[in-house]
Coordinates of C-alpha atoms and ligand atoms in Angstrom, one line a residue:
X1118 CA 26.6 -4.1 10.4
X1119 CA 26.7 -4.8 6.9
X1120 CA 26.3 -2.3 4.6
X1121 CA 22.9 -2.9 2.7
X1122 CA 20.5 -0.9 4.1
X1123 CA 17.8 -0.8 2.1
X1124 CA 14.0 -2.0 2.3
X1125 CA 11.1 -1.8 0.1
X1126 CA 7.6 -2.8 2.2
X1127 CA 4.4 -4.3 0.2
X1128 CA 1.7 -2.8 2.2
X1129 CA 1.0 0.0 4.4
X1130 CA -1.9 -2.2 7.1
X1131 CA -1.1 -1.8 10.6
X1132 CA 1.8 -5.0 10.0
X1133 CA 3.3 -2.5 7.0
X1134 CA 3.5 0.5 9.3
X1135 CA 4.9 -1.5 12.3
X1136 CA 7.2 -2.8 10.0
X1137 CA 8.6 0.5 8.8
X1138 CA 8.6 1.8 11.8
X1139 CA 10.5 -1.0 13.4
X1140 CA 13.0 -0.8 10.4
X1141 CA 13.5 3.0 10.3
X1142 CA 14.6 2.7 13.8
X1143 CA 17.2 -0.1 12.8
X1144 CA 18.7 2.9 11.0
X1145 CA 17.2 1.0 7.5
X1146 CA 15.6 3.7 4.6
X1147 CA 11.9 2.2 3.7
X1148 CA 9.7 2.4 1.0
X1149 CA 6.2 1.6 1.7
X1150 CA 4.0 1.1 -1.2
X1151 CA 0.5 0.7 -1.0
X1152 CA -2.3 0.0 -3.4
X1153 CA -4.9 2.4 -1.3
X1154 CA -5.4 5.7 -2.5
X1155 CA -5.9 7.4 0.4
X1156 CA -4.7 5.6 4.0
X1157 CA -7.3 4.6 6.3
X1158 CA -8.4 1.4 8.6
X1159 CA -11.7 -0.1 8.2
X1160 CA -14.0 1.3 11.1
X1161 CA -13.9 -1.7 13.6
X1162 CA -11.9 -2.3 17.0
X1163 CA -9.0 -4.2 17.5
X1164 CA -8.2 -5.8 21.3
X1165 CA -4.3 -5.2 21.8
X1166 CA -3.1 -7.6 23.9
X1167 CA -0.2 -7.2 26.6
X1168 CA 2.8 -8.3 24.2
X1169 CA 1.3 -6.4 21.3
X1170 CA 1.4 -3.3 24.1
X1171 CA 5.2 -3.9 24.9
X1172 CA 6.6 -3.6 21.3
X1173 CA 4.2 -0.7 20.2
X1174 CA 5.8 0.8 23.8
X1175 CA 9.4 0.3 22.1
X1176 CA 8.4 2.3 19.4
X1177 CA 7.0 5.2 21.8
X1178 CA 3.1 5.0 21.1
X1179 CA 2.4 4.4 24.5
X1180 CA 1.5 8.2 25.4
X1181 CA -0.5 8.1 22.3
X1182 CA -1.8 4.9 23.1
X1183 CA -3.5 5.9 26.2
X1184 CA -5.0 8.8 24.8
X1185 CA -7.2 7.2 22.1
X1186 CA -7.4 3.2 23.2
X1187 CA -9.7 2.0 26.0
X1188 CA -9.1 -0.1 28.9
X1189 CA -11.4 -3.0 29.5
X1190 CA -12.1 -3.6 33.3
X1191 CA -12.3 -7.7 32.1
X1192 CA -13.2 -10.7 30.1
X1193 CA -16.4 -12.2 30.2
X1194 CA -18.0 -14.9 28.5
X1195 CA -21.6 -15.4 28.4
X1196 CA -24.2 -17.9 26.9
X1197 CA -25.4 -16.2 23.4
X1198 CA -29.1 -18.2 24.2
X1199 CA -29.8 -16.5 27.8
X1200 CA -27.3 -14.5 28.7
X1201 CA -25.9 -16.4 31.8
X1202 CA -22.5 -15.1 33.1
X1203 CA -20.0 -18.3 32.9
X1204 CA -16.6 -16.7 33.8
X1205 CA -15.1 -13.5 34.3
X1206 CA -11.4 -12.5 33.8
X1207 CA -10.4 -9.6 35.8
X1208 CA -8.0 -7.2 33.6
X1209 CA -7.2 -3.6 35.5
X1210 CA -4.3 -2.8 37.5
X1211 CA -3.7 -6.5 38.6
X1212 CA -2.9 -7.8 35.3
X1213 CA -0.8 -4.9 33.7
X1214 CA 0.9 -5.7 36.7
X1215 CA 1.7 -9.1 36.0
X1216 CA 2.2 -9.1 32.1
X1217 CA 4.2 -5.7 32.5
X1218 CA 1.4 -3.9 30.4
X1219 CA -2.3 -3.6 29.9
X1220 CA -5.2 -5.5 27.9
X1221 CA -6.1 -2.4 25.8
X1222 CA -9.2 -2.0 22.8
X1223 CA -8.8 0.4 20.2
X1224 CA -10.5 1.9 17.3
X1225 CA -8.3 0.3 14.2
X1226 CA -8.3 3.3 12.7
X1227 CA -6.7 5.6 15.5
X1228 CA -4.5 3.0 15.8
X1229 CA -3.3 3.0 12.0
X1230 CA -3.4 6.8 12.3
X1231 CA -1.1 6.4 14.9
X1232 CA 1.4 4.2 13.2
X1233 CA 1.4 6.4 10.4
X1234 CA 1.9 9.6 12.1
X1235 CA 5.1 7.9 14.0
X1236 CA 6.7 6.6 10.3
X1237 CA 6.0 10.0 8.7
X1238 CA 8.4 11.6 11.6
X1239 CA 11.7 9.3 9.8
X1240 CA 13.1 10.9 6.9
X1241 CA 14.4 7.8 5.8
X1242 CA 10.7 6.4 5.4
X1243 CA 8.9 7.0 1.9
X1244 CA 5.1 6.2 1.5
X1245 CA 3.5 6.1 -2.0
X1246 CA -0.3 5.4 -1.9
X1247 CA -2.2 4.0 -4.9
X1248 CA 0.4 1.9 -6.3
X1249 CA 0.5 -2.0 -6.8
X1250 CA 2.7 -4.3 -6.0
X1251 CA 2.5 -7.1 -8.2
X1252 CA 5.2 -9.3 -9.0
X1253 CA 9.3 -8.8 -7.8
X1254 CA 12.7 -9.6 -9.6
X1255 CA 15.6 -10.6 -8.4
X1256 CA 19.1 -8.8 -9.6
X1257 CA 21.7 -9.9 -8.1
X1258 CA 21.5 -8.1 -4.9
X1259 CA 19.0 -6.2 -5.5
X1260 CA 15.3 -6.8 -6.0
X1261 CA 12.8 -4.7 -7.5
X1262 CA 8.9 -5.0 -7.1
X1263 CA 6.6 -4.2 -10.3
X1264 CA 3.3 -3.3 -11.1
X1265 CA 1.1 -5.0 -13.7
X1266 CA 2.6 -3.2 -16.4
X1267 CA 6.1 -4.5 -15.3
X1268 CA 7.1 -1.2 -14.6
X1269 CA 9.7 -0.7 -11.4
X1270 CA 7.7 0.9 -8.6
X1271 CA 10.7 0.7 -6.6
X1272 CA 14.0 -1.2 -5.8
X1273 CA 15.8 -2.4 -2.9
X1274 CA 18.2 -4.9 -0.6
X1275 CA 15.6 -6.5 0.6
X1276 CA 11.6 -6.8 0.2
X1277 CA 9.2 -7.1 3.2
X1278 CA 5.7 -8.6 2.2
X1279 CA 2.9 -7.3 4.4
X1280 CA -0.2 -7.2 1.7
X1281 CA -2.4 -8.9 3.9
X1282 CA -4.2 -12.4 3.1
X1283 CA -4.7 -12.0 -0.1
X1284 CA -0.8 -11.7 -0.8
X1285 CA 0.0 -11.8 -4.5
X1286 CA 3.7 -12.0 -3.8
X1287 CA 3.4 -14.2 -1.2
X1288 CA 2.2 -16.6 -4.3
X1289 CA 4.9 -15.9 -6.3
X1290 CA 7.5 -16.5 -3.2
X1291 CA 5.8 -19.9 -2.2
X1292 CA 3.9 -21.1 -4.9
X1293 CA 0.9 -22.4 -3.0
X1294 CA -1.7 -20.3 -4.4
X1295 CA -4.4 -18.0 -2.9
X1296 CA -5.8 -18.4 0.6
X1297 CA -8.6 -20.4 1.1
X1298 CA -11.9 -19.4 2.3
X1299 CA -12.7 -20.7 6.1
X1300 CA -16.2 -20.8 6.4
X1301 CA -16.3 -18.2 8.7
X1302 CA -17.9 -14.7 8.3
X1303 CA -17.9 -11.2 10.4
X1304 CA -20.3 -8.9 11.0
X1305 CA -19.2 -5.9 12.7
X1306 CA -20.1 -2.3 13.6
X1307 CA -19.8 0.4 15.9
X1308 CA -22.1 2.7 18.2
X1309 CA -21.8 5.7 20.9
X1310 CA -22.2 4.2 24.1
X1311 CA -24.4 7.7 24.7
X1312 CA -26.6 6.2 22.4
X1313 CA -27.4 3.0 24.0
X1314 CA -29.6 2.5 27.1
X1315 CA -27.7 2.0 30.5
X1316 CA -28.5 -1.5 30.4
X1317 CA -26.5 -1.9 27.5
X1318 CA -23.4 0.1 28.2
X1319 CA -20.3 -1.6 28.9
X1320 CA -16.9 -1.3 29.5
X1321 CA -16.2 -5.0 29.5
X1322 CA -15.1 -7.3 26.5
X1323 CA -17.9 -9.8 26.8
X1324 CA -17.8 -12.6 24.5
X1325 CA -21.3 -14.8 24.2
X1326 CA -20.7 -18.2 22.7
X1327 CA -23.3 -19.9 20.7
X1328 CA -23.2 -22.9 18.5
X1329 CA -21.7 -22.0 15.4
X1330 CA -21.4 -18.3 16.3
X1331 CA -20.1 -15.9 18.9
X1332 CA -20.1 -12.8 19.0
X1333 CA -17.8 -10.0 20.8
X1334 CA -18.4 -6.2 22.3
X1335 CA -15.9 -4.0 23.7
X1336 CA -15.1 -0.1 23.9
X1337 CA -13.2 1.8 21.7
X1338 CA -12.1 5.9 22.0
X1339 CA -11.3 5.5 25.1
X1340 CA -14.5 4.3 26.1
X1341 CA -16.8 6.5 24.6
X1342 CA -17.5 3.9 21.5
X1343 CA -18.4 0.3 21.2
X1344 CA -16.8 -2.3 18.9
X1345 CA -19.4 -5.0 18.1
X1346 CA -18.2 -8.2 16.1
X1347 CA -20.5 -11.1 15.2
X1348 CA -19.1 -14.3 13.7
X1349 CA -20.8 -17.1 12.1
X1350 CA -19.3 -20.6 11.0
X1351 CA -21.4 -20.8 8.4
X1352 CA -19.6 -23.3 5.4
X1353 CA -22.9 -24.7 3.8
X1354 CA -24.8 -21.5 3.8
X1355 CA -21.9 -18.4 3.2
X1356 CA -21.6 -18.7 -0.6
X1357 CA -25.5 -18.1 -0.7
X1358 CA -24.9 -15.0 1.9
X1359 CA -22.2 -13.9 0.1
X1360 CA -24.2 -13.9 -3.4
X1361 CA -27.3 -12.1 -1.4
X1362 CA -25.6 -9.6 -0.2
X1363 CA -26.3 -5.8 -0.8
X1364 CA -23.0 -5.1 -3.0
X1365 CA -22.9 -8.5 -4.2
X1366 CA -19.2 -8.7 -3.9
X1367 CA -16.8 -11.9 -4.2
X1368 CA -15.8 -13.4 -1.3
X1369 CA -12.6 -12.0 -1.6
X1370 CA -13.7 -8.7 -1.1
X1371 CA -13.1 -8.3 2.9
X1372 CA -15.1 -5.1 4.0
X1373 CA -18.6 -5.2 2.4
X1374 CA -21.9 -4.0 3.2
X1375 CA -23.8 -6.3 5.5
X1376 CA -27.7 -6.8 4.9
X1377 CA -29.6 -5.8 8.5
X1378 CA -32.1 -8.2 8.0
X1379 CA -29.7 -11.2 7.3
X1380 CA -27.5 -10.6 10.6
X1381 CA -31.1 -10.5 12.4
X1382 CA -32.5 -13.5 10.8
X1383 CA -29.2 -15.4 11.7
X1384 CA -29.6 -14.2 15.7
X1385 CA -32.8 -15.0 15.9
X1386 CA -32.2 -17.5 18.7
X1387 CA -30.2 -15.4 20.7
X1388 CA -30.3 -13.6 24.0
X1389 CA -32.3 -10.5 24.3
X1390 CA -29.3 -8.3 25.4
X1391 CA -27.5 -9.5 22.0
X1392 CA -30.5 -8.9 19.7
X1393 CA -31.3 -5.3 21.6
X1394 CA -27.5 -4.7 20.6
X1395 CA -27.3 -5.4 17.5
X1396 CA -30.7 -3.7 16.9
X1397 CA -29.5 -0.1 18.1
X1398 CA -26.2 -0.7 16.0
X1399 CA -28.7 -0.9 12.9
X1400 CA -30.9 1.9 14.2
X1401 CA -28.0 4.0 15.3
X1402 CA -26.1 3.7 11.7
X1403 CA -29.3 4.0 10.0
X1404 CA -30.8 7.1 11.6
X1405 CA -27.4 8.5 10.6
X1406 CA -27.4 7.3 6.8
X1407 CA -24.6 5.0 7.0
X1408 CA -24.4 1.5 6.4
X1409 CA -24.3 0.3 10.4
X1410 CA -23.1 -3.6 9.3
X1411 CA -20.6 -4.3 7.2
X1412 CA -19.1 -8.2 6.8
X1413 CA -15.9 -9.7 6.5
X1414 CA -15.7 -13.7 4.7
X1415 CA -12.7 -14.8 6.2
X1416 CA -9.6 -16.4 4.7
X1417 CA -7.0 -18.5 6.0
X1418 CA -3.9 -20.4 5.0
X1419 CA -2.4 -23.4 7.1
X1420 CA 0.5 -22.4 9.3
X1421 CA 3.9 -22.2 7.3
X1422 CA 6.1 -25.9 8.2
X1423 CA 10.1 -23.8 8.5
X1424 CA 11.2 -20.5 8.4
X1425 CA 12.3 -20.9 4.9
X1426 CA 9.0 -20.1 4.1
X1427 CA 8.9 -17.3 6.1
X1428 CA 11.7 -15.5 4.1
X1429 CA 13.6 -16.7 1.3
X1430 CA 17.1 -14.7 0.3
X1431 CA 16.1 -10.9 0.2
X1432 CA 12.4 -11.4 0.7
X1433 CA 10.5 -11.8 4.1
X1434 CA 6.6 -12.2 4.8
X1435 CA 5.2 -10.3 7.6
X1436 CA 1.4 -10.2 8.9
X1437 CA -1.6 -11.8 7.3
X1438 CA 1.0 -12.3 4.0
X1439 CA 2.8 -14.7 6.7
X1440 CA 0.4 -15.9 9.0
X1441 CA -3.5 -15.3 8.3
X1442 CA -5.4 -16.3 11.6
X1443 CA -9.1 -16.6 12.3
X1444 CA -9.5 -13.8 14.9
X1445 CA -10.7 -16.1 18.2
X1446 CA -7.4 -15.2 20.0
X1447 CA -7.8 -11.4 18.8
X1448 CA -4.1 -12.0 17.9
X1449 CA -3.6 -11.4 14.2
X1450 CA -2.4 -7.8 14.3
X1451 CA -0.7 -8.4 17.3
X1452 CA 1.8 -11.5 15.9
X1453 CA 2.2 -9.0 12.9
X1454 CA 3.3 -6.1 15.4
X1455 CA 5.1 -8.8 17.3
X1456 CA 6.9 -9.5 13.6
X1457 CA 7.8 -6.4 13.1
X1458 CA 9.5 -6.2 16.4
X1459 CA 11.5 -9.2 15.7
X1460 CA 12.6 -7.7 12.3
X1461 CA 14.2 -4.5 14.0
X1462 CA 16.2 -7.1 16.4
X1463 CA 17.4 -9.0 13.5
X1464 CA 18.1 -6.3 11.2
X1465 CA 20.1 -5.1 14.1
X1466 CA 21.4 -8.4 15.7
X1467 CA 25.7 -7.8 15.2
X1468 CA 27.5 -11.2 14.1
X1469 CA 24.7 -11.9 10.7
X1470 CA 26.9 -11.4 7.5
X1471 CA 24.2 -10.6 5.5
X1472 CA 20.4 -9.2 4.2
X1473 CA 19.3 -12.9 3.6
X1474 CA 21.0 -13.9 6.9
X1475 CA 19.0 -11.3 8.6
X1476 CA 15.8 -12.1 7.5
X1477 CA 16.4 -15.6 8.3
X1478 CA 17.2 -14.9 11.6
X1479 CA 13.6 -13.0 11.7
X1480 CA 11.6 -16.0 10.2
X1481 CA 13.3 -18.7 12.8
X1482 CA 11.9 -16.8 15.2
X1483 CA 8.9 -15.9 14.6
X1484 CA 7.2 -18.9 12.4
X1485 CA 7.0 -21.2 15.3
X1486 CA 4.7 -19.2 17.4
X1487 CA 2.9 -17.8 14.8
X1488 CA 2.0 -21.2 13.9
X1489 CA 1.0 -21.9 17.4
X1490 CA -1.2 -18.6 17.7
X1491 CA -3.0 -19.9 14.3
X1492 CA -3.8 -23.2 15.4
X1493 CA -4.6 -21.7 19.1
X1494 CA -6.9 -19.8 17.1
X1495 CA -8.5 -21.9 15.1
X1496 CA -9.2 -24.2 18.6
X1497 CA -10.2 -21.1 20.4
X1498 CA -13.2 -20.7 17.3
X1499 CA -14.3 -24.8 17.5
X1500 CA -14.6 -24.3 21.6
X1501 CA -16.5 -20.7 20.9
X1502 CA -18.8 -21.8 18.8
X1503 CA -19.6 -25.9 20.2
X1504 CA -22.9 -27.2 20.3
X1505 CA -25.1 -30.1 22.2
X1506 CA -24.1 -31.8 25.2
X1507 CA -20.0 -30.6 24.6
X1508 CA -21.2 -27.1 25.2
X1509 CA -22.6 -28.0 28.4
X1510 CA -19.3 -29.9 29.6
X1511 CA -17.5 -26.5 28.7
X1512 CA -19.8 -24.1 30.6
X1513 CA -19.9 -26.0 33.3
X1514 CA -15.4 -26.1 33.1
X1515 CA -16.1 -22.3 32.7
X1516 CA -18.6 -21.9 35.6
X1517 CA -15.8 -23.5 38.0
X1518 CA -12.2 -22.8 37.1
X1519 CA -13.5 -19.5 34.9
X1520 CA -10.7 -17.4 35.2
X1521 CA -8.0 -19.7 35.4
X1522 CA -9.2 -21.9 32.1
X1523 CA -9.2 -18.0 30.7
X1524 CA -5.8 -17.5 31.1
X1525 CA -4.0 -20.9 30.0
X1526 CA -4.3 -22.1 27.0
X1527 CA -6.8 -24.8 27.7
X1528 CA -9.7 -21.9 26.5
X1529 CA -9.5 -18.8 25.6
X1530 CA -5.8 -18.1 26.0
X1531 CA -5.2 -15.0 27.9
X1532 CA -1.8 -15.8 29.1
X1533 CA -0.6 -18.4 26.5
X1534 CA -0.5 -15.0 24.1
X1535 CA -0.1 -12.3 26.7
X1536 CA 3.2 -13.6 28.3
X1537 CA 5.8 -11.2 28.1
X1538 CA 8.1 -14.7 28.2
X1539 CA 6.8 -15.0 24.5
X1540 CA 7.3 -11.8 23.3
X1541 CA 10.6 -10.7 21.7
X1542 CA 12.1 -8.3 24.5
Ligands
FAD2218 P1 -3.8 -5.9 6.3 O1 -4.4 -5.2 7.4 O2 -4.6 -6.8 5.4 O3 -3.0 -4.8 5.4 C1 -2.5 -5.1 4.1 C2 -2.2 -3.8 3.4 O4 -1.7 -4.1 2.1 C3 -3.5 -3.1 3.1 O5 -3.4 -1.7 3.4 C4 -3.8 -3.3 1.6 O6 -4.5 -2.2 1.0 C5 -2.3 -3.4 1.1 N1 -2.2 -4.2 -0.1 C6 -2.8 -5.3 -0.4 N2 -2.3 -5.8 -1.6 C7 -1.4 -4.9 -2.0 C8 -0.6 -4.8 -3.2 N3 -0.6 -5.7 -4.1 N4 0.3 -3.7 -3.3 C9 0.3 -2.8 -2.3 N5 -0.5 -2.8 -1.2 C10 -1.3 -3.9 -1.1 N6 -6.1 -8.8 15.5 C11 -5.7 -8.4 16.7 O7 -4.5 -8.4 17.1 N7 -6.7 -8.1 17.6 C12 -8.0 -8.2 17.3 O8 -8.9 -7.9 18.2 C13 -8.4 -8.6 16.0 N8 -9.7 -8.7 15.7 C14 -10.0 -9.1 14.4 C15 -11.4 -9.2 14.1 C16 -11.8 -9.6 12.9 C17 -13.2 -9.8 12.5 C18 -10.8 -9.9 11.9 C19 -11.1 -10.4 10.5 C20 -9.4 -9.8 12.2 C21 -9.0 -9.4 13.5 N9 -7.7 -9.3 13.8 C22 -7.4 -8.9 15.1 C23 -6.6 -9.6 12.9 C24 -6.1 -8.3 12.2 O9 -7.1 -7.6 11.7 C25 -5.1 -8.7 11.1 O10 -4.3 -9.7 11.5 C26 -4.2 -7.5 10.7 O11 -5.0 -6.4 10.3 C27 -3.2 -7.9 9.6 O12 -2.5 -6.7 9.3 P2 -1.6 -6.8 8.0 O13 -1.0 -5.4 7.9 O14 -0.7 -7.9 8.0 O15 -2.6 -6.9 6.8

């Protein structure tokens, strides 16, 4: 291997970690620098799919994994107005059989936690919270990332950027300006299942589709917690939400508090099971003085056209920096673990001469099926959330041939993402 061995990472989200993790083990030193002052993941769930499992495996979380994640028994998708059951995709034993591992649903914050805990065991891996990346320079072979002040925060070989949508170096690498707002808006939150009624316990992801919404529950803590996300397709009417909303933040804030009685209003057509739901989350999170909803605008970018704009030289994008998604395939932090997988292959692969020959091996393979993942994604949301007589053609499709449209990519997507085939091995 060549002898530059040096990386500085832009962000310490669960892409960050997996990428200093992944890098540390290539034998690389890292320093991680992130503008949070204190590490944490926003309290909501994340579903880890199969080929997020295998590469989280490689980097021995799997003990830890099954500790703290839970296992969903299977798919279903409902209808958000009455509640009818169109399809159910088994998950258990059979399918970890077949995709080599399971379908697993974790708190995102025991899953940060869990990241973090593995990077702080390598020496060679340097955190320092509360700083800002900014802007980076290129010397020669070297390349140092600034702060606002243009003061060097640190310098390395190379420069992994994993800030998340709202990438400020990703801007200065491609030149194509901030992401975009989508339109689309989460509301999420989280309850005890010892809190809930029976009827309302699950251990299931169930996904109800309405028209211009959906909304998604599954257990977290291994079990013991629900994970409840509610998304709108709202273009004409976010900006007004946005502005009526209890902080009052810009819509490029990404974790704000979430007015009760504006989630309720907007449900006001569903299913009783949905609104009973979301009505204990409120109670739940109010009896306990917390704010129970909290609401997510989201942002996108389109897919990247070649992998010279997935790294350029010394300096690779990784995660939501790369590749933001709208979360109908539940794949974003998966393609960024998948990413970071990649990057310990190529860092490692003998025969590349280089730093920038290394990170261009990454990028060619991963930008194609990120790309694919984004625009499966983004098809995933328009089927989700049709209306009129379209919706009735795809419950009825989903009423017959359920399970199997579940896991191709005609809907839903099980298999098209889960596929060890398409994961790096
Ligand atoms: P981020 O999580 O955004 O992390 C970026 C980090 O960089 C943050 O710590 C931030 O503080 C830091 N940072 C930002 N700017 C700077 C700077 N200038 N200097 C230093 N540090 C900086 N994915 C799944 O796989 N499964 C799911 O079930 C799933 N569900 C989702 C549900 C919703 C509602 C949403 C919105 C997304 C979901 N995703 C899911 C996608 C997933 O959340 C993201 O793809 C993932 O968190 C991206 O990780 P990241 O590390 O690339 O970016």
């Amino acid at each position: 291997m060549d002898t530059a061995h040096s990386l500085t990472i832009a962000g310490a989200g669960i892409g960050g970690l997996s990428a200093a993790l992944a890098a540390s083990q290539a034998g690389w030193q890292v320093q991680l620098l992130e503008q949070a002052a204190t590490l944490a993941e926003v309290g909501a769930g994340i579903q880890l799919g199969p080929n997020a499992w295998h590469c989280l495996r490689h980097w021995h979380l799997e003990a830890a994994l099954r500790e703290w994640a839970a296992f969903p028994t299977g798919i279903e998708t409902r209808s958000a107005r009455s509640h009818r059951l169109l399809a159910r995709l088994p998950l258990g034993q059979d399918m970890e059989r077949r995709y080599g591992a399971p379908y697993a649903s974790i708190h995102r914050g025991d899953l940060h936690r869990l990241l973090l805990e593995q990077v702080q065991q390598h020496s060679d891996c340097r955190l320092r919270l509360g700083v800002r990346a900014h802007a980076f320079a290129i010397d020669g072979h070297r390349i140092a990332v600034q702060d606002e002040a243009q003061q060097t925060l640190a310098e390395a070989d190379a420069l992994l950027v994993a800030d998340g949508v709202w990438s400020r170096l990703r801007e200065q690498l491609l030149h194509d300006g901030p992401a975009r707002p989508t339109g689309h808006c989460a509301y999420r939150g989280l309850i005890a299942q010892s809190a809930l009624p029976a009827s309302l316990r699950s251990q299931c992801v169930t996904a109800w589709m309405g028209q211009d919404m959906h909304a998604v529950l599954y257990p977290v803590r291994g079990g013991e917690w629900l994970n409840m996300v509610v998304i709108f397709a709202l273009p004409e009417i976010l900006p007004r939400l946005l502005t009526q909303s209890a902080s009052g933040a810009a819509a490029q804030c990404w974790d704000m508090q979430a007015p009760q009685a504006q989630l309720e209003q907007l449900l006001h057509t569903a299913c009783t099971p949905l609104q009973d739901l979301v009505q204990a989350i409120s109670d739940h999170g109010t009896a306990h003085g917390g704010a129970p909803w909290r609401m997510w605008p989201l942002a996108g970018r389109p897919p990247v056209q070649h992998a010279g704009q997935m790294a350029q030289g010394r300096v690779a994008l990784l995660g939501d920096a790369a590749h933001p998604m709208l979360p109908y395939l539940a794949q974003g932090a998966a393609m960024a673990i998948e990413d970071a997988r990649q990057l310990q292959q190529s860092l490692t692969q003998p025969g590349l001469p280089d730093v920038p020959a290394r990170l261009h091996h990454y990028a060619q393979h991963r930008w194609q099926r990120n790309a694919r993942v984004q625009q499966q994604s983004r098809r995933n949301g328009r089927i989700f959330h049709l209306g009129g007589p379209v919706r009735l053609g795809r419950d009825l499709a989903l009423t017959l041939a359920g399970p199997r449209l579940m896991d191709s990519p005609w809907l839903y997507g099980y298999g098209f993402v889960a596929h060890a085939d398409a994961t790096p091995a």
